[in-house]
mmCIF file of C-alpha atoms and ligand atoms in Angstrom:
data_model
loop_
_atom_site.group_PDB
_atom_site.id
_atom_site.type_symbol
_atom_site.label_atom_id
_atom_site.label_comp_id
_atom_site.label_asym_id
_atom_site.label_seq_id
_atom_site.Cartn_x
_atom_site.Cartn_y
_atom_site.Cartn_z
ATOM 1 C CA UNK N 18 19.247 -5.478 11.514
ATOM 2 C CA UNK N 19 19.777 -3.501 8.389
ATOM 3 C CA UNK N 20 16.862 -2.225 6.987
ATOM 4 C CA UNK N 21 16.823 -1.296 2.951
ATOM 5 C CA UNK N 22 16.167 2.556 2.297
ATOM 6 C CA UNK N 23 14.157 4.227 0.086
ATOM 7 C CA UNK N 24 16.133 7.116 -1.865
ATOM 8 C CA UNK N 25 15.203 10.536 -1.892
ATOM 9 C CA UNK N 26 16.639 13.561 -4.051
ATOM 10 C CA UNK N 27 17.588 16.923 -3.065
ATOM 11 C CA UNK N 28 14.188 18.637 -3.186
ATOM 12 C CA UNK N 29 12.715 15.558 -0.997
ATOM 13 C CA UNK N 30 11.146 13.702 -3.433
ATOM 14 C CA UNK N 31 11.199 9.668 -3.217
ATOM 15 C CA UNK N 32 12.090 7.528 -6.127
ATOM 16 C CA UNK N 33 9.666 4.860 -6.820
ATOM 17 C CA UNK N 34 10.431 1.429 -5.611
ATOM 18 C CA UNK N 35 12.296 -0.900 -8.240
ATOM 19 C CA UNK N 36 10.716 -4.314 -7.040
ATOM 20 C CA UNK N 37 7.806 -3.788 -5.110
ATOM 21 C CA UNK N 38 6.152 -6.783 -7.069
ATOM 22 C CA UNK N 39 8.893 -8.891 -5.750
ATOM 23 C CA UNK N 40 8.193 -7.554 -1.795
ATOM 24 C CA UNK N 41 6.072 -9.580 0.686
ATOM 25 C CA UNK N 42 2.760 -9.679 -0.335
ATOM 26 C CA UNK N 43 0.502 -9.512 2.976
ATOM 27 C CA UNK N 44 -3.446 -8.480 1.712
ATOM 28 C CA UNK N 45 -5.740 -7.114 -1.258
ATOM 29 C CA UNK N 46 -8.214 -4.885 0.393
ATOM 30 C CA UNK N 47 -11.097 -4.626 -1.836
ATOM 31 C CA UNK N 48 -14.204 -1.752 -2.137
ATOM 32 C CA UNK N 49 -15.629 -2.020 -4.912
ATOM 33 C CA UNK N 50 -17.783 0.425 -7.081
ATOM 34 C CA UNK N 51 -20.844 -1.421 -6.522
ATOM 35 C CA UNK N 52 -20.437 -1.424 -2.877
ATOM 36 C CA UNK N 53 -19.975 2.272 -2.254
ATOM 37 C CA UNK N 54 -23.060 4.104 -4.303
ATOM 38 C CA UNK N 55 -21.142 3.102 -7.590
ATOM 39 C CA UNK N 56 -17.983 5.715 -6.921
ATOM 40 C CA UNK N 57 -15.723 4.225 -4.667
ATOM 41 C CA UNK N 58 -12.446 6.745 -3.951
ATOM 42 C CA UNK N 59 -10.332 3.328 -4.462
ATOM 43 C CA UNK N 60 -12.602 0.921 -6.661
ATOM 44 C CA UNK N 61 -9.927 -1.244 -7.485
ATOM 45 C CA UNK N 62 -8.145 -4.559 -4.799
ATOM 46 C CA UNK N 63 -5.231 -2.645 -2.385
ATOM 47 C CA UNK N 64 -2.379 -4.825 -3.301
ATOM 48 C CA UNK N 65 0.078 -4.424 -0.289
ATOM 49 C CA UNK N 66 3.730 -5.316 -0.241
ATOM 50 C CA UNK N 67 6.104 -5.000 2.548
ATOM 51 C CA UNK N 68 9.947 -4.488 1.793
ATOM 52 C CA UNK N 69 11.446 -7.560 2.999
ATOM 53 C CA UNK N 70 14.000 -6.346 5.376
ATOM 54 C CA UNK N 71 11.751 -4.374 6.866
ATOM 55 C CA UNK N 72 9.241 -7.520 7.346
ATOM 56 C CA UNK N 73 12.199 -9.426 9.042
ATOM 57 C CA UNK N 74 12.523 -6.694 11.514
ATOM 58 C CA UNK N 75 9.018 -6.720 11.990
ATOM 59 C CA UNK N 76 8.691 -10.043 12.285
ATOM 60 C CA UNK N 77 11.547 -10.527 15.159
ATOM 61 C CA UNK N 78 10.357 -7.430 17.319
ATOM 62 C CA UNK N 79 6.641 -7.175 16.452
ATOM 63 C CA UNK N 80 7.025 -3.197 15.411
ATOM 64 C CA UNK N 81 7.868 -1.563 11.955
ATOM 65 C CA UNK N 82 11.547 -0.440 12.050
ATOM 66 C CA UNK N 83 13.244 3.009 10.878
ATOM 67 C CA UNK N 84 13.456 2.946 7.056
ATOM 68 C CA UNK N 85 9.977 0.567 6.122
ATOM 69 C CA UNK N 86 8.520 0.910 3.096
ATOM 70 C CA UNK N 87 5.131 -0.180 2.661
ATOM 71 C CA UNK N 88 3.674 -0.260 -0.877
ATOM 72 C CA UNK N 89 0.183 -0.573 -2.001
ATOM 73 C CA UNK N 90 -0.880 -1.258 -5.775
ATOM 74 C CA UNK N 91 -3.854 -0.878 -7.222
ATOM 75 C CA UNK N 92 -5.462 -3.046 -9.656
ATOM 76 C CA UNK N 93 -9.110 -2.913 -11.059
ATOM 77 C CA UNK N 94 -11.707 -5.077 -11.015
ATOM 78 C CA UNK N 95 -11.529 -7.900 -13.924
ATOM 79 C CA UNK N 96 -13.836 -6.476 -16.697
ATOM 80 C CA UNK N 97 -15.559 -9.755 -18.119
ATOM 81 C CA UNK N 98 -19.384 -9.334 -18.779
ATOM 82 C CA UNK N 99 -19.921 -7.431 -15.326
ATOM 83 C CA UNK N 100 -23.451 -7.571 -13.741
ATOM 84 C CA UNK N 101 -25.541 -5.413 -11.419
ATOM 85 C CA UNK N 102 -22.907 -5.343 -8.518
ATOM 86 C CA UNK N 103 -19.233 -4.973 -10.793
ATOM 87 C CA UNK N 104 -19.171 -8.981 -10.512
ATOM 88 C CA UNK N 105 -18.025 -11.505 -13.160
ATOM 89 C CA UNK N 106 -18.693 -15.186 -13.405
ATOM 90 C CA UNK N 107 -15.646 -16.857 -13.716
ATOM 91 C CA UNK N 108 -14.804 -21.004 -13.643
ATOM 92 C CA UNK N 109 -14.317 -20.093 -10.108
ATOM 93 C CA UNK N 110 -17.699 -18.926 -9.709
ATOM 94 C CA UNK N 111 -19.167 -15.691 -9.232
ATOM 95 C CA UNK N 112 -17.094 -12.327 -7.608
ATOM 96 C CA UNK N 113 -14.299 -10.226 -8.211
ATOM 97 C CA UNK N 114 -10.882 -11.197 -9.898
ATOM 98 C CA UNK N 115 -7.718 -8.897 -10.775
ATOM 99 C CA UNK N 116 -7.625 -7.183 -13.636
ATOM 100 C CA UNK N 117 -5.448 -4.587 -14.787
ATOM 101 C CA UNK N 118 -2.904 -2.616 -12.173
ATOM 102 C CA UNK N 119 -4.110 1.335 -11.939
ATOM 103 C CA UNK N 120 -1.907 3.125 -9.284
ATOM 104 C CA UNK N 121 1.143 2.857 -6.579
ATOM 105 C CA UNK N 122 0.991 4.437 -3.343
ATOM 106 C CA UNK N 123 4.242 4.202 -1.092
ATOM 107 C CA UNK N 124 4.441 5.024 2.605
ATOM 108 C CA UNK N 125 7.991 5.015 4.550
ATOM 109 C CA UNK N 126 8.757 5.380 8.269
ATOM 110 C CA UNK N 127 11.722 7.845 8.432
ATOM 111 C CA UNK N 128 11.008 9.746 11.566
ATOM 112 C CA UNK N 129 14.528 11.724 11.194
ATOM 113 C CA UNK N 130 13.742 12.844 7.704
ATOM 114 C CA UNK N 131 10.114 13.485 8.847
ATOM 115 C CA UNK N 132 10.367 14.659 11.860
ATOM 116 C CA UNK N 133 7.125 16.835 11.616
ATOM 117 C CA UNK N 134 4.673 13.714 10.164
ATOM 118 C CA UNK N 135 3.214 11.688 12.886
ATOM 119 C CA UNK N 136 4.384 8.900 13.887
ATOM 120 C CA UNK N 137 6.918 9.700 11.396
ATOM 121 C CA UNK N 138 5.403 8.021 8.403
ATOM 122 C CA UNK N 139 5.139 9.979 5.623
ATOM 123 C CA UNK N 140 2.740 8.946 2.581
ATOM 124 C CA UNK N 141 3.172 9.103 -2.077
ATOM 125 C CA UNK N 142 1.820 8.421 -4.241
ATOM 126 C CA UNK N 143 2.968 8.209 -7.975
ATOM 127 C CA UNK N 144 -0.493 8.313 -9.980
ATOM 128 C CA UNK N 145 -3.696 6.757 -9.300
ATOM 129 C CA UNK N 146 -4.168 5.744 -13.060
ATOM 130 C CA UNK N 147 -2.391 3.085 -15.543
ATOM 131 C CA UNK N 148 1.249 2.121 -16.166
ATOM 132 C CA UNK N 149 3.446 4.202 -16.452
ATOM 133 C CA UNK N 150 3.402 5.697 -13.185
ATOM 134 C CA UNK N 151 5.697 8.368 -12.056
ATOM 135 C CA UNK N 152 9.061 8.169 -11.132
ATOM 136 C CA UNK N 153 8.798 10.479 -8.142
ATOM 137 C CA UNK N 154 6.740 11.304 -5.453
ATOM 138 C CA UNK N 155 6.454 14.315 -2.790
ATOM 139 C CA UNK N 156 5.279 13.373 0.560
ATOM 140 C CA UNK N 157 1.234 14.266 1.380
ATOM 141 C CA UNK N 158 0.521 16.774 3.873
ATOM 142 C CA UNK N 159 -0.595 15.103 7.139
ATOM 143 C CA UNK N 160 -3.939 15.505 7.072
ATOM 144 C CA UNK N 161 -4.130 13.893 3.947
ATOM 145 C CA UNK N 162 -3.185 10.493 5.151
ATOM 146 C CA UNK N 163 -1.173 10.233 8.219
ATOM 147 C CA UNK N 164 -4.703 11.523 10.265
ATOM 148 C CA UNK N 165 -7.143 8.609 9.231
ATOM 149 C CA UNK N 166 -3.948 6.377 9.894
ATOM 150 C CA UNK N 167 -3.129 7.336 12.765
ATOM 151 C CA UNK N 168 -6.749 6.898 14.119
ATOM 152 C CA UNK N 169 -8.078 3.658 12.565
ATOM 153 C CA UNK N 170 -5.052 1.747 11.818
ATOM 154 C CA UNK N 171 -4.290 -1.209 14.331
ATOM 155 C CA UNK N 172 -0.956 -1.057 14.525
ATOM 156 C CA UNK N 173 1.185 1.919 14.326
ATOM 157 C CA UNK N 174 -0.387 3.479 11.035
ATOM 158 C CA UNK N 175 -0.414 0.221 9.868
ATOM 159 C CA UNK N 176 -3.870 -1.479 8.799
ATOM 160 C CA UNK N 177 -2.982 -5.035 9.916
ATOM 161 C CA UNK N 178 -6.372 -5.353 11.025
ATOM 162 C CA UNK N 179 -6.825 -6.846 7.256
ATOM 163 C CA UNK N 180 -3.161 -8.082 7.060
ATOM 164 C CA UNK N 181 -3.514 -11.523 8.232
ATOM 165 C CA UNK N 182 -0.110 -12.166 7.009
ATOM 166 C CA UNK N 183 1.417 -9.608 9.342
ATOM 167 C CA UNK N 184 -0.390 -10.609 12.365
ATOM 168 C CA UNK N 185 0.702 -13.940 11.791
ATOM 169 C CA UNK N 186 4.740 -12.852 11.636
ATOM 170 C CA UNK N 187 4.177 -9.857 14.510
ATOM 171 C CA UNK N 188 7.026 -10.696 17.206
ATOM 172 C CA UNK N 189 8.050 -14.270 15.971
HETATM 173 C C1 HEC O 4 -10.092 7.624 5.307
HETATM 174 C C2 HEC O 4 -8.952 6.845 5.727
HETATM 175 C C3 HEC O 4 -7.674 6.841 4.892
HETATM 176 C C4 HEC O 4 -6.992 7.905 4.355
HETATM 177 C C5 HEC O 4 -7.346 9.379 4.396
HETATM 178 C C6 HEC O 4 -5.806 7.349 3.725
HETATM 179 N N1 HEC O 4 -5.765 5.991 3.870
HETATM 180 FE FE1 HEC O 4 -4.263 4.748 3.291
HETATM 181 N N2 HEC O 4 -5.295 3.183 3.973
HETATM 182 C C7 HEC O 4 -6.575 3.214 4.517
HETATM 183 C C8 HEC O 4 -7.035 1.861 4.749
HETATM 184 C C9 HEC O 4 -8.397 1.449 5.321
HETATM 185 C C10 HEC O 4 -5.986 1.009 4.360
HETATM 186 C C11 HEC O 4 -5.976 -0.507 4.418
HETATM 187 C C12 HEC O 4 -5.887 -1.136 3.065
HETATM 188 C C13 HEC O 4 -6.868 -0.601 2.091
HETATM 189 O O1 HEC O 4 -8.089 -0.710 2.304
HETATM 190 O O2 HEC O 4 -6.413 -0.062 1.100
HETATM 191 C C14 HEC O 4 -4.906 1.872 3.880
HETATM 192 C C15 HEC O 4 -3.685 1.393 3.461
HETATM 193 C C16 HEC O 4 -2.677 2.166 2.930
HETATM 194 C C17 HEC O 4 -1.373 1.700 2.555
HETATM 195 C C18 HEC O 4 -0.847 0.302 2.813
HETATM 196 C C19 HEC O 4 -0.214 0.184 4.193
HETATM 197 C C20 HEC O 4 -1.161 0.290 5.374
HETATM 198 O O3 HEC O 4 -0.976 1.244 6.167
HETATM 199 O O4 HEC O 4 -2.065 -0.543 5.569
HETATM 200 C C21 HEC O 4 -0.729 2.739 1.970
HETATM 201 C C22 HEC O 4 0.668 2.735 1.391
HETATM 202 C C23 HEC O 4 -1.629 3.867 2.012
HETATM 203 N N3 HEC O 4 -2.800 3.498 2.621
HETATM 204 C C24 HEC O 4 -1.355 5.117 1.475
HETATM 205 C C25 HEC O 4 -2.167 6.242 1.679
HETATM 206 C C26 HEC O 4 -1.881 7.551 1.144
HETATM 207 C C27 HEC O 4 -0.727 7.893 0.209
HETATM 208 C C28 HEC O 4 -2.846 8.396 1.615
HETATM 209 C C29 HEC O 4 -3.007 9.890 1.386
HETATM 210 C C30 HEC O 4 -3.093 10.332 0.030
HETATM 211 C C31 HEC O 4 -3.760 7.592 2.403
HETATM 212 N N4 HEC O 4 -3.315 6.301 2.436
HETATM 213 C C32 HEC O 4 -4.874 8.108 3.050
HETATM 214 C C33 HEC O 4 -7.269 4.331 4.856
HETATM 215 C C34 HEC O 4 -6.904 5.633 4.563
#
């Protein structure tokens, strides 16, 4: 099964992702402000997306294939008369909503290209702030990402402990 590449440029950088809005949406992680002594390191909902080729694969053989990419946008809490806890009362009731996006994080399995990451993952990110966000992205040093991954992660780097989407289309 053919599996959709990310490109990469001579000095190893990875060009963001055209559609990643359009991939399979499979959880929005949230840990909020309020939650985490009112500075969170991610504040906003985890939007994940899995490139859909790449979800196939998964899907018929219940592991991530060579070439996934796995994308994760970030969008802050809707701002709307907050209260004590980041909260706003909505029609729906009271909670958390979407607001505005604020960051894209990429991670692709490659374990040719990167050989020396484990599990051969490697992790961008192209800004953790507002649209724009950059066009490129150099790969994190292990220890920056692949090592709480690797550790706490259910599946093969893979948080699909909170991905009931992808527990639901493992090995189908
Ligand atoms: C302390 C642990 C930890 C570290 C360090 C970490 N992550 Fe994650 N990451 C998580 C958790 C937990 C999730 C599950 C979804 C969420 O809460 O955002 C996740 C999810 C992701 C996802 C979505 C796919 C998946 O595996 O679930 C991407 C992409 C990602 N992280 C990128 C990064 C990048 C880039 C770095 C390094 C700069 C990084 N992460 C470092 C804990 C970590």
């Amino acid at each position: 099964m053919k599996v959709v590449a990310a490109q990469f440029n001579d000095d190893g950088s990875v060009n963001q992702p055209t559609d990643w809005r359009k991939w399979i949406f499979v959880g929005s992680p949230l840990t909020p402000n309020a939650l985490n002594g009112g500075t969170a390191p991610f504040p906003e909902f985890h939007n994940v997306y899995v490139e859909p080729s790449a979800f196939a694969s998964y899907e018929k053989t219940g592991e991530w294939p060579e070439g996934t990419q796995i994308a994760k946008e970030l969008a802050l809490v809707y701002e709307n008369n907050n209260d004590d806890v980041g909260a706003s009362t909505e029609v729906s009731g009271r909670g958390y909503q979407q607001g505005e996006f604020q960051g894209l994080e990429l991670t692709v399995k490659d374990s040719k290209r990167f050989s020396d990451m484990p599990g051969g993952w490697a992790y961008f990110s192209f800004g953790h702030k507002a649209e724009p966000y950059e066009k490129t992205a150099t790969a994190f040093p292990a220890a920056a990402c692949n090592a709480c991954h690797e550790v706490s992660a259910a599946d093969d780097f893979v948080f699909t402990q909170f991905y009931p989407v992808l527990r639901a289309a493992k090995g189908n």
